[in-house]
Coordinates of N, CA, C and O in Angstrom, one line a residue:
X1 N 46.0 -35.4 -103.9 CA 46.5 -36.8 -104.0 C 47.5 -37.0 -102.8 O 48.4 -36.2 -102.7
X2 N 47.4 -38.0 -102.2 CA 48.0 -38.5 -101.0 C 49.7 -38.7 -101.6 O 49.7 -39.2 -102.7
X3 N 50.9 -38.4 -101.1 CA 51.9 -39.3 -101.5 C 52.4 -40.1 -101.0 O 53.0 -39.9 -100.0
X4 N 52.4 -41.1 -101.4 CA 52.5 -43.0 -100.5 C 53.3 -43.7 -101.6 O 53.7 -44.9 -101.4
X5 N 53.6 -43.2 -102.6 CA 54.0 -44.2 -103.5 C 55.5 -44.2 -103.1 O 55.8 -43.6 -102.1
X6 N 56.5 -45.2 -103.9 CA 57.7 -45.8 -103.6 C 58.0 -46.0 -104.9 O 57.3 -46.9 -105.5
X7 N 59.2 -45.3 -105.8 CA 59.8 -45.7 -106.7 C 61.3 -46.1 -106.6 O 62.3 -45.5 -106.1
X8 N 61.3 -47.2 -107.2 CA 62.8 -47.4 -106.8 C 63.5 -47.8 -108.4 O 63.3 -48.7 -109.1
X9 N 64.3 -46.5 -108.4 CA 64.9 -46.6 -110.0 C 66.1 -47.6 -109.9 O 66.8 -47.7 -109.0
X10 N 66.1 -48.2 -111.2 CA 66.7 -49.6 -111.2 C 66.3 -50.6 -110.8 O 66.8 -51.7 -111.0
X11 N 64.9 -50.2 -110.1 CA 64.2 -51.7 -109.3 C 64.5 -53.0 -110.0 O 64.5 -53.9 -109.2
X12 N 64.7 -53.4 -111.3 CA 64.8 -54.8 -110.7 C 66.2 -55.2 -111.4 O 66.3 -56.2 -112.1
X13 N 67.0 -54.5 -111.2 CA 68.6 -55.0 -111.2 C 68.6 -55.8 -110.2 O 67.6 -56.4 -109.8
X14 N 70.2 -55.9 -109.4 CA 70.6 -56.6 -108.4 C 70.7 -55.9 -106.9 O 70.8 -56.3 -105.7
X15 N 70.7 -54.9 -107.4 CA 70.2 -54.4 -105.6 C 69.2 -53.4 -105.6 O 68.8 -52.9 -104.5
X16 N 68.6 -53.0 -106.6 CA 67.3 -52.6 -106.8 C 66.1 -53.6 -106.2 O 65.4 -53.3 -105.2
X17 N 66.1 -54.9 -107.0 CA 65.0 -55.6 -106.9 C 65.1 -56.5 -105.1 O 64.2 -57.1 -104.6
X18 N 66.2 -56.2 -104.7 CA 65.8 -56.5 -103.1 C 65.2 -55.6 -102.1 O 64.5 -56.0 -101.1
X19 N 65.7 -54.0 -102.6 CA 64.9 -53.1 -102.4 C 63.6 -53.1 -102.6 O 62.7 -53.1 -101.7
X20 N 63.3 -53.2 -103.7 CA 62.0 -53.6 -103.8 C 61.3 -55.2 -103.4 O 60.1 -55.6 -103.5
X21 N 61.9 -55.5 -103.3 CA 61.0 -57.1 -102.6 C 61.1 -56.4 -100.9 O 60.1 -56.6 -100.3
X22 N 62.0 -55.8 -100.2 CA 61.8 -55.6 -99.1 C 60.5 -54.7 -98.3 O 59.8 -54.8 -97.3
X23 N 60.5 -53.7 -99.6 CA 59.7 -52.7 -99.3 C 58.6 -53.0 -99.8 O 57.8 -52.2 -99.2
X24 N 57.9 -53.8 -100.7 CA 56.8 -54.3 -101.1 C 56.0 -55.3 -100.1 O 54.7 -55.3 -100.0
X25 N 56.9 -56.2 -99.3 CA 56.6 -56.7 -98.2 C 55.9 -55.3 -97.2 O 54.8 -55.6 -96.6
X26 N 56.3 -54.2 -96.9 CA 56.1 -53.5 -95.7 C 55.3 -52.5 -96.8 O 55.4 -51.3 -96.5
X27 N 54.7 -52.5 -97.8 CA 53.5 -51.5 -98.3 C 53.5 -52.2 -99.6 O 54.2 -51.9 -100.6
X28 N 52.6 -53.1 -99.5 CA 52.5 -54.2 -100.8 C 51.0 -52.8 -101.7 O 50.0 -52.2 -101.3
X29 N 51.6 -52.7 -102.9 CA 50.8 -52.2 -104.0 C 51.4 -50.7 -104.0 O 50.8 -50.0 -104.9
X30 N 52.0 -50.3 -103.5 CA 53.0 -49.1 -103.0 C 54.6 -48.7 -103.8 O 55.0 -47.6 -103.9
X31 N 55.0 -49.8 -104.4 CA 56.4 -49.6 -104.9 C 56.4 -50.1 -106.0 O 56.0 -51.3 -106.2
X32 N 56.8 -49.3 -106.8 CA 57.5 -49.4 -108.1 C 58.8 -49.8 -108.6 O 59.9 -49.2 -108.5
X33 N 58.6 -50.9 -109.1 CA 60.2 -51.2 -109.9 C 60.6 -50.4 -111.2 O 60.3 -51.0 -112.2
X34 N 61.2 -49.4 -111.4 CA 61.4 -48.6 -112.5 C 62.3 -48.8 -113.3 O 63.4 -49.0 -112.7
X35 N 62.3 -48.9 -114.1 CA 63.6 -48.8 -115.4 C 62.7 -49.0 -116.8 O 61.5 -49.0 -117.1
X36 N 64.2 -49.2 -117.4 CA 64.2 -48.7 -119.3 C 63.0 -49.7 -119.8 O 62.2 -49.5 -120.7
X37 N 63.2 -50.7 -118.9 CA 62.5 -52.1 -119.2 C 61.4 -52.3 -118.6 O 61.5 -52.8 -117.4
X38 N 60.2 -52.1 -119.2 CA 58.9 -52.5 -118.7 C 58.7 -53.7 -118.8 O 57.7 -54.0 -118.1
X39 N 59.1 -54.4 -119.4 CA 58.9 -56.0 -119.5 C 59.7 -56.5 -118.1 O 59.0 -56.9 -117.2
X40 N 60.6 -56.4 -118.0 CA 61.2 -56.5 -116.6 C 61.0 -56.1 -115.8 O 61.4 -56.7 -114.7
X41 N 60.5 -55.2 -115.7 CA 59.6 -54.5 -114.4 C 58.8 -55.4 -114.0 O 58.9 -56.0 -113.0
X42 N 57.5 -55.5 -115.5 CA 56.4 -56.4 -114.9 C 56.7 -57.7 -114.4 O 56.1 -58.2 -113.5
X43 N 57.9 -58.5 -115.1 CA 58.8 -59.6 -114.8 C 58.6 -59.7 -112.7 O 58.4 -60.6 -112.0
X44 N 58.8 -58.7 -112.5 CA 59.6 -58.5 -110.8 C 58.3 -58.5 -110.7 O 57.9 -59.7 -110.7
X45 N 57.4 -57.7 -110.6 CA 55.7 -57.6 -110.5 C 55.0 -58.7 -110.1 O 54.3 -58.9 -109.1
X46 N 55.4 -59.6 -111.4 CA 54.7 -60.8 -111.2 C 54.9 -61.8 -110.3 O 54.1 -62.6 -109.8
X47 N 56.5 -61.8 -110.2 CA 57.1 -62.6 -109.1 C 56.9 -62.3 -107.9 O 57.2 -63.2 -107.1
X48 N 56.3 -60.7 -107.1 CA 56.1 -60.5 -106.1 C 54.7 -61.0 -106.3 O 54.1 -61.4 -105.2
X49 N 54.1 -61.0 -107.3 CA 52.7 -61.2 -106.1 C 51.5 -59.8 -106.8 O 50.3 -59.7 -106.5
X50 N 52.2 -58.9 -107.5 CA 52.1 -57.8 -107.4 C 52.3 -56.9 -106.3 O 51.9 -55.8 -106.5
X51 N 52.6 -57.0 -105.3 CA 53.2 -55.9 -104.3 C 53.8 -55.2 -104.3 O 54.0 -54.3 -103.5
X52 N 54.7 -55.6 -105.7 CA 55.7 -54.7 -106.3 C 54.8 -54.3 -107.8 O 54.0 -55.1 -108.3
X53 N 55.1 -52.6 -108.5 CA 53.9 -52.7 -109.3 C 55.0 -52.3 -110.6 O 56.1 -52.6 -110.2
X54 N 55.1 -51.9 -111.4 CA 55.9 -51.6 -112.9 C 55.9 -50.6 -112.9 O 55.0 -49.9 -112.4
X55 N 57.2 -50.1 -113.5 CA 57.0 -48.5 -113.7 C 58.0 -48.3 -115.1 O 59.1 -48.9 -115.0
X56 N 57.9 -47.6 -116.4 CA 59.0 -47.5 -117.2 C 59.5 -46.1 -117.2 O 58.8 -45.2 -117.7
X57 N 60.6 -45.9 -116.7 CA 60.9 -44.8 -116.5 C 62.9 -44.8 -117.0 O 63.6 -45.5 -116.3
X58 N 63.5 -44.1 -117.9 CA 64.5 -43.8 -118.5 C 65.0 -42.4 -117.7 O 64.6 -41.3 -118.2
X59 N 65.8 -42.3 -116.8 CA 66.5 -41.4 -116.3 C 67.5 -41.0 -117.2 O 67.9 -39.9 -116.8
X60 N 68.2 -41.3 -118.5 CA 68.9 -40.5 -119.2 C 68.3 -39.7 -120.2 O 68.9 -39.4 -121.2
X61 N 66.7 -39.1 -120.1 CA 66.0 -38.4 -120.9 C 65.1 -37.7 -119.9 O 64.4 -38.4 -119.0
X62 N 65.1 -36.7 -120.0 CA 64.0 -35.6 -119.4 C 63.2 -36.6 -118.7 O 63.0 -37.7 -119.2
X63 N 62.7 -36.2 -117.6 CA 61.5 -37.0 -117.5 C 60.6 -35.3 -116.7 O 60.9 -34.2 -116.2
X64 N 59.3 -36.2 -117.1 CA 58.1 -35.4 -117.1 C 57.4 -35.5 -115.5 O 56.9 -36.6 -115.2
X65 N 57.3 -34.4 -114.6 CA 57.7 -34.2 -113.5 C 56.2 -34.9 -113.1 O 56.0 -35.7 -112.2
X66 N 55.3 -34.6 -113.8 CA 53.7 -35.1 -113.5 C 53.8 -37.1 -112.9 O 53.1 -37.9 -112.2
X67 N 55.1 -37.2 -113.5 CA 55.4 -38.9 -113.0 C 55.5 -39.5 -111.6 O 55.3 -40.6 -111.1
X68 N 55.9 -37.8 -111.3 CA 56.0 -38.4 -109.3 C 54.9 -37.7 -108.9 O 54.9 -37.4 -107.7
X69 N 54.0 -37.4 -109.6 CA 52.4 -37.1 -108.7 C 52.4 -37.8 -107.9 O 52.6 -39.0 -108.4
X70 N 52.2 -38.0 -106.2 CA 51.8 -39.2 -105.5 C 53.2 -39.6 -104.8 O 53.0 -39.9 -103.6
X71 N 54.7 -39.6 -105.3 CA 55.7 -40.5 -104.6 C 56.2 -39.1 -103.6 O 56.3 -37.9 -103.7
X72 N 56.4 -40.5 -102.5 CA 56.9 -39.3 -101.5 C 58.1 -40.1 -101.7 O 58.9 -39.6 -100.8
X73 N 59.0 -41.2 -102.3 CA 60.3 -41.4 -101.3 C 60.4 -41.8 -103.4 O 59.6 -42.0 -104.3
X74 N 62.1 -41.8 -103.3 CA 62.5 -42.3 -104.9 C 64.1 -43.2 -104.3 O 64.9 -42.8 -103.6
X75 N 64.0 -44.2 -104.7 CA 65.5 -44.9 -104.2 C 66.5 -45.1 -105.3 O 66.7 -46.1 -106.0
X76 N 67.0 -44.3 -105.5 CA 68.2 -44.5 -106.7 C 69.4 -45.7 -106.6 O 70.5 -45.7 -106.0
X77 N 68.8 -46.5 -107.4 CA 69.7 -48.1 -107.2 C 70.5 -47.6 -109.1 O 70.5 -48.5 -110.0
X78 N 70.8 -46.9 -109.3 CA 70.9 -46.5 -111.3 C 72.7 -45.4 -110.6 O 72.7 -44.8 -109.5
X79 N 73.8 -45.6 -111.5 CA 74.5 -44.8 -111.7 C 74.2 -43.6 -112.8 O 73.9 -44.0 -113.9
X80 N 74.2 -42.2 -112.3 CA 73.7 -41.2 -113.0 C 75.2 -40.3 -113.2 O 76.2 -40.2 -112.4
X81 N 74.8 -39.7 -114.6 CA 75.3 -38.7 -114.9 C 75.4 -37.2 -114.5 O 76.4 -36.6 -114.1
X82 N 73.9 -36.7 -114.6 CA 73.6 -35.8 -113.9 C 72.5 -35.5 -113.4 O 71.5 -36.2 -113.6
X83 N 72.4 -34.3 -112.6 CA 71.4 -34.2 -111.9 C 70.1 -34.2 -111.6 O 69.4 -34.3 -110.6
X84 N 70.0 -33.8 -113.4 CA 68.6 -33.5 -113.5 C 67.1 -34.3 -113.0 O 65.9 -33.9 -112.7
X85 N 67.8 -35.7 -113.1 CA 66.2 -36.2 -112.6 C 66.3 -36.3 -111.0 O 65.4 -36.6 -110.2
X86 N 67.6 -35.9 -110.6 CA 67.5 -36.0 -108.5 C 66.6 -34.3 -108.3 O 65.7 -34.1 -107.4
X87 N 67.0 -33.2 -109.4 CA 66.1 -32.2 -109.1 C 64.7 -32.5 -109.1 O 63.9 -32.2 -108.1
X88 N 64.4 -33.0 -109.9 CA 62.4 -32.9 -110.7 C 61.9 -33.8 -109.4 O 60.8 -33.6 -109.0
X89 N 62.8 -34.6 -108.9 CA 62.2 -35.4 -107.4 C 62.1 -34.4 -106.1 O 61.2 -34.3 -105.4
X90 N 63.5 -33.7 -105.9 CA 63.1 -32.5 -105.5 C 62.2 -31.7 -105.4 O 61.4 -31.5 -104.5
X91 N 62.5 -31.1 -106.6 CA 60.9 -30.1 -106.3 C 59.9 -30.4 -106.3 O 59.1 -29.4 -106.1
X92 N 59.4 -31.5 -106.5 CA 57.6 -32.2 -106.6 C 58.0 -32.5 -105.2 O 57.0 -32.5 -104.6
X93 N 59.1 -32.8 -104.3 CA 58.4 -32.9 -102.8 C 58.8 -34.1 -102.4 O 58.6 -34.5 -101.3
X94 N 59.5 -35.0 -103.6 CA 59.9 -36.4 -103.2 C 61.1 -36.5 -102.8 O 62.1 -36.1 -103.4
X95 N 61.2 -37.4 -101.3 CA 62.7 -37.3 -100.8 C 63.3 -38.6 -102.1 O 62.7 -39.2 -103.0
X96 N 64.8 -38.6 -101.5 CA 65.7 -38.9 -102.7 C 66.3 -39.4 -101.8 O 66.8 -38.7 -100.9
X97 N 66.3 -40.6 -102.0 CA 67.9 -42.0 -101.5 C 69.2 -42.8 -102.6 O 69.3 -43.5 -103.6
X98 N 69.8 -42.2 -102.1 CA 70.6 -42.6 -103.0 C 72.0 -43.8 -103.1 O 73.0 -43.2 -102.8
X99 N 72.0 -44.7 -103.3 CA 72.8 -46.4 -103.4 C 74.2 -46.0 -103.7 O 75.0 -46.6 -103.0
X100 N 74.7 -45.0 -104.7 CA 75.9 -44.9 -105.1 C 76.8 -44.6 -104.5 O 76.3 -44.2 -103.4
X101 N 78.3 -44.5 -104.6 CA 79.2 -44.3 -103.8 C 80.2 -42.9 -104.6 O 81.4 -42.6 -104.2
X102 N 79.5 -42.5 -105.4 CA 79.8 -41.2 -107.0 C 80.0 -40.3 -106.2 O 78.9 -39.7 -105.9
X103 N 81.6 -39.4 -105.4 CA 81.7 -38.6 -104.7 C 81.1 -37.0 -105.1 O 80.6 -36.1 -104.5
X104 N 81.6 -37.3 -106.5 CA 81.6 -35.7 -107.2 C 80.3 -35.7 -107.9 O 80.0 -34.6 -108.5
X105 N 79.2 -37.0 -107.9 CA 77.8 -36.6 -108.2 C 77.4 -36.4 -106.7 O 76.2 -36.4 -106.8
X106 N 77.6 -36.3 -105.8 CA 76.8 -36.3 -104.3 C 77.3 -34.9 -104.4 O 76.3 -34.2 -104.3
X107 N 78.5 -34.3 -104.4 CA 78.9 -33.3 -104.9 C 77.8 -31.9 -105.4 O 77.4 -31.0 -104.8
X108 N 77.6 -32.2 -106.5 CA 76.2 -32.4 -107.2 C 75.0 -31.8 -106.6 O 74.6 -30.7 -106.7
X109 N 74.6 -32.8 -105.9 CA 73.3 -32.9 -105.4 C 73.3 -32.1 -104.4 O 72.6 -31.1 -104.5
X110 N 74.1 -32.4 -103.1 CA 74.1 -31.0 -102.3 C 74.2 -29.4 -102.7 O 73.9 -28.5 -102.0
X111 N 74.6 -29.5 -103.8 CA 74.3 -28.0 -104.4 C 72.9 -27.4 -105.0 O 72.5 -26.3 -105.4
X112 N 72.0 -28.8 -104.9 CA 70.5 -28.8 -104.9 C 70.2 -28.2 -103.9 O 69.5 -27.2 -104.3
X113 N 70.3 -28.0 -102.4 CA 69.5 -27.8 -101.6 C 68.6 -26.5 -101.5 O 67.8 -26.3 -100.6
X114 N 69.1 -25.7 -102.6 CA 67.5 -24.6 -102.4 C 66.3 -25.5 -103.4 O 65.3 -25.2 -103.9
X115 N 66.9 -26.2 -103.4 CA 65.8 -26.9 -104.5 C 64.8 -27.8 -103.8 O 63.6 -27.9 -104.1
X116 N 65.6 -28.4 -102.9 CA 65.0 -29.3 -102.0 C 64.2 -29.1 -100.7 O 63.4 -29.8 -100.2
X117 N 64.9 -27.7 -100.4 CA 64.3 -26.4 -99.2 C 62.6 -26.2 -99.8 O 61.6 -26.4 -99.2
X118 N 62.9 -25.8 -101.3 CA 61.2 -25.6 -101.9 C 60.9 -26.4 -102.6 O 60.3 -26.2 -103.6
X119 N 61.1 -27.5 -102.1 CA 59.9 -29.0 -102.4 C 59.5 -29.4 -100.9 O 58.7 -30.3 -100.8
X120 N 60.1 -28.9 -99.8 CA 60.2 -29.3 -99.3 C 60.9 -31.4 -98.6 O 60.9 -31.9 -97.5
X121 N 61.3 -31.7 -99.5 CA 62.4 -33.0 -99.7 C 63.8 -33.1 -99.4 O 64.5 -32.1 -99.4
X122 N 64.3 -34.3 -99.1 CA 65.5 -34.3 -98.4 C 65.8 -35.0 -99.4 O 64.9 -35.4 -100.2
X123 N 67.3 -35.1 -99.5 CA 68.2 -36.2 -100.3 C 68.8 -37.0 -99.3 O 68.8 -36.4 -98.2
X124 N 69.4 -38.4 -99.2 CA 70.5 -38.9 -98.7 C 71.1 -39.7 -99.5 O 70.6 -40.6 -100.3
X125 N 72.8 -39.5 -99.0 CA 73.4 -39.9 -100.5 C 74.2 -41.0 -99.6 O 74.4 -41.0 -98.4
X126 N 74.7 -42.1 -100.6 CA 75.5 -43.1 -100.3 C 74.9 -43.8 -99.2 O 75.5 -43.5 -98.1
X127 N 73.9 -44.6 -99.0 CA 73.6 -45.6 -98.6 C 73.6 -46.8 -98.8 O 72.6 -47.6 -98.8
X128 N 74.7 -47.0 -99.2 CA 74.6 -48.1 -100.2 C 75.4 -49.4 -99.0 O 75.2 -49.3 -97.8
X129 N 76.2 -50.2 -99.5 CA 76.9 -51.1 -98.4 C 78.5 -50.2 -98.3 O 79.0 -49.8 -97.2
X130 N 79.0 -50.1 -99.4 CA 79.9 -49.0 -99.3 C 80.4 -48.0 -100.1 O 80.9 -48.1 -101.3
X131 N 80.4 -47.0 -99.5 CA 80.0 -46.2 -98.2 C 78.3 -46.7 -98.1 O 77.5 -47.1 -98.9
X132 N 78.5 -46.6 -96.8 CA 77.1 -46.8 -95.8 C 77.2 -47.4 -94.5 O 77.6 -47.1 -93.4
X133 N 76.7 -48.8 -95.1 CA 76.9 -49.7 -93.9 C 78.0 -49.6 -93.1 O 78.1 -49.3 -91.9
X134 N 78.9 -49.8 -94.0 CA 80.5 -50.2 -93.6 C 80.7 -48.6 -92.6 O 81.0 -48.7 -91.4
X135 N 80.4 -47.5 -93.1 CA 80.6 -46.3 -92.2 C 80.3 -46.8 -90.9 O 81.1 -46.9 -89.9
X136 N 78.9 -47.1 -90.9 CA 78.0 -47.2 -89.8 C 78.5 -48.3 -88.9 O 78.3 -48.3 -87.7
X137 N 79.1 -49.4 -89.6 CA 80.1 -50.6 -88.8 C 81.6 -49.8 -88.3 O 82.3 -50.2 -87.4
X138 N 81.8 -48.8 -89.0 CA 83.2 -48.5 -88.3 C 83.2 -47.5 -87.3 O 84.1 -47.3 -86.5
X139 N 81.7 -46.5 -87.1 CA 81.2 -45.5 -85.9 C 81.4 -46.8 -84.9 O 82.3 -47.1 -84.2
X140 N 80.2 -47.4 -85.0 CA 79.6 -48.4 -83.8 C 81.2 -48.8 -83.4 O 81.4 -48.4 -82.2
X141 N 82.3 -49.6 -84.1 CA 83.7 -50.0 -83.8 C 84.3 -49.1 -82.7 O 84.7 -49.5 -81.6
X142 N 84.3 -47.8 -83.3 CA 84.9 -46.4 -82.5 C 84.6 -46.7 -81.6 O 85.4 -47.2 -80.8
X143 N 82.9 -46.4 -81.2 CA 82.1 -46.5 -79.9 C 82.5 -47.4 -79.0 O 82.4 -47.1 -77.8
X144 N 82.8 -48.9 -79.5 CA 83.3 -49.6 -78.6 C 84.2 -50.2 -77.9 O 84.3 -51.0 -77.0
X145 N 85.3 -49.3 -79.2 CA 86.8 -49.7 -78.7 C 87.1 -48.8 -77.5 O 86.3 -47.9 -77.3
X146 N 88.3 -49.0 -76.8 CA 88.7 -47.8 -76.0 C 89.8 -46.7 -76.6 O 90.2 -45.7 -76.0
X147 N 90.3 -47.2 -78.0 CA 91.4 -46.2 -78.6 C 90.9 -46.5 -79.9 O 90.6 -47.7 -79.9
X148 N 90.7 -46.0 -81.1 CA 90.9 -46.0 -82.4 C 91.9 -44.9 -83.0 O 91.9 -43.7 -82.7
X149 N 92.7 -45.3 -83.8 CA 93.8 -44.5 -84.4 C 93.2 -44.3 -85.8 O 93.3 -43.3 -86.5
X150 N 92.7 -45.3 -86.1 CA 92.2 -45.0 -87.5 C 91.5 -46.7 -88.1 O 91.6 -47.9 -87.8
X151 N 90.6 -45.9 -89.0 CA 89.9 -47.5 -90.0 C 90.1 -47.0 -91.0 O 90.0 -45.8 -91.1
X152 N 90.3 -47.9 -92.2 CA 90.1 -48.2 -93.2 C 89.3 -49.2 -93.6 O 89.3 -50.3 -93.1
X153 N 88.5 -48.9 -94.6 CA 87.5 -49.7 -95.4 C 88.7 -50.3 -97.0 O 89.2 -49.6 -97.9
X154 N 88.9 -51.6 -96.6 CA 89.3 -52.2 -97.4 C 88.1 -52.5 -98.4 O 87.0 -52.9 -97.9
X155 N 88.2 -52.4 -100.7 CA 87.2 -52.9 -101.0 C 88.1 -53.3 -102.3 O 88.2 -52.5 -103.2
X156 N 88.8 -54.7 -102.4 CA 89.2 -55.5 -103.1 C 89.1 -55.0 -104.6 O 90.0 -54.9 -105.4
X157 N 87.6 -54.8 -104.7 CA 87.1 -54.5 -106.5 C 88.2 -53.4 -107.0 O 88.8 -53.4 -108.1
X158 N 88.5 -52.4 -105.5 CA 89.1 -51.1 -106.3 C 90.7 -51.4 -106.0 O 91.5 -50.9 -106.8
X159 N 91.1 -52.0 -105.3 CA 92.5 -52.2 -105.0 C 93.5 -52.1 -106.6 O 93.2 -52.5 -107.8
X160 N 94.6 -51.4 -106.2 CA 95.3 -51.3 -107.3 C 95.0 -49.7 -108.3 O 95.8 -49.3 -109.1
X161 N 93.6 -49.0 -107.7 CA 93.4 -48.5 -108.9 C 93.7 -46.9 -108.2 O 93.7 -45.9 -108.9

């Protein structure tokens, strides 16, 4: 079995389901909107066109590894507890992206890597806007200033805490 599929857990939250409308566009019948809710999955489904396809999948219960027969990429748009279902993606072979900004679950996951070594799959964690983007806007800044002393990522939500 080829692996081409595209699951994106959380798919049709709020930054799930743009994930998946983007990537449905660039491999229409290919990606999966996953969560608790199959009615809302099919919901996102229908509004793409089907290019986006359904998937019901509950990450706070075992899941049964035969599910990612076929996926080569998993986009974690879901705040997780633990690790277990970034392993089972692991070892079937499926790389792992990850949205969150959860230091001491990324924590976590790099202590996967003989796991990931024999699925042969990668993880990458915190791609989200921040951390991610904003990193990637403050390298490019470095690069083009002639002095940086320092940046900070100002993020209002957390101020105070």
């Amino acid at each position: 079995m080829d692996k081409d599929r595209i699951v994106v857990a959380g798919g049709y939250g709020a930054v799930g389901s743009i994930v998946c409308r983007e990537l449905g566009y660039r491999f229409p019948g290919k990606v999966y909107a996953a969560g608790r809710s199959l009615e809302r999955a099919e919901q996102l489904s229908r509004e793409t066109e089907g290019r986006v396809l359904p998937m019901q999948l509950d990450i706070s219960r075992p899941v049964d590894p035969k599910l990612l027969e076929g996926v080569k990429l998993v986009v974690m748009c879901l705040d997780q507890k633990d690790v277990s279902f970034v392993r089972i993606c692991l070892l079937s072979g499926a790389h792992y992206i990850d949205v969150s900004a959860n230091i001491s679950f990324q924590a976590q996951v790099e202590a996967l890597q003989k796991e990931a070594e024999r699925g042969g799959a990668t993880a990458v964690m915190n791609v989200g806007l921040a951390p991610g983007v904003t990193n990637l806007l403050a390298l490019e800044a470095c690069r083009r200033l002639d002095r940086t002393e320092a940046i900070e990522n100002y993020d209002p939500a957390r101020a105070g805490r």
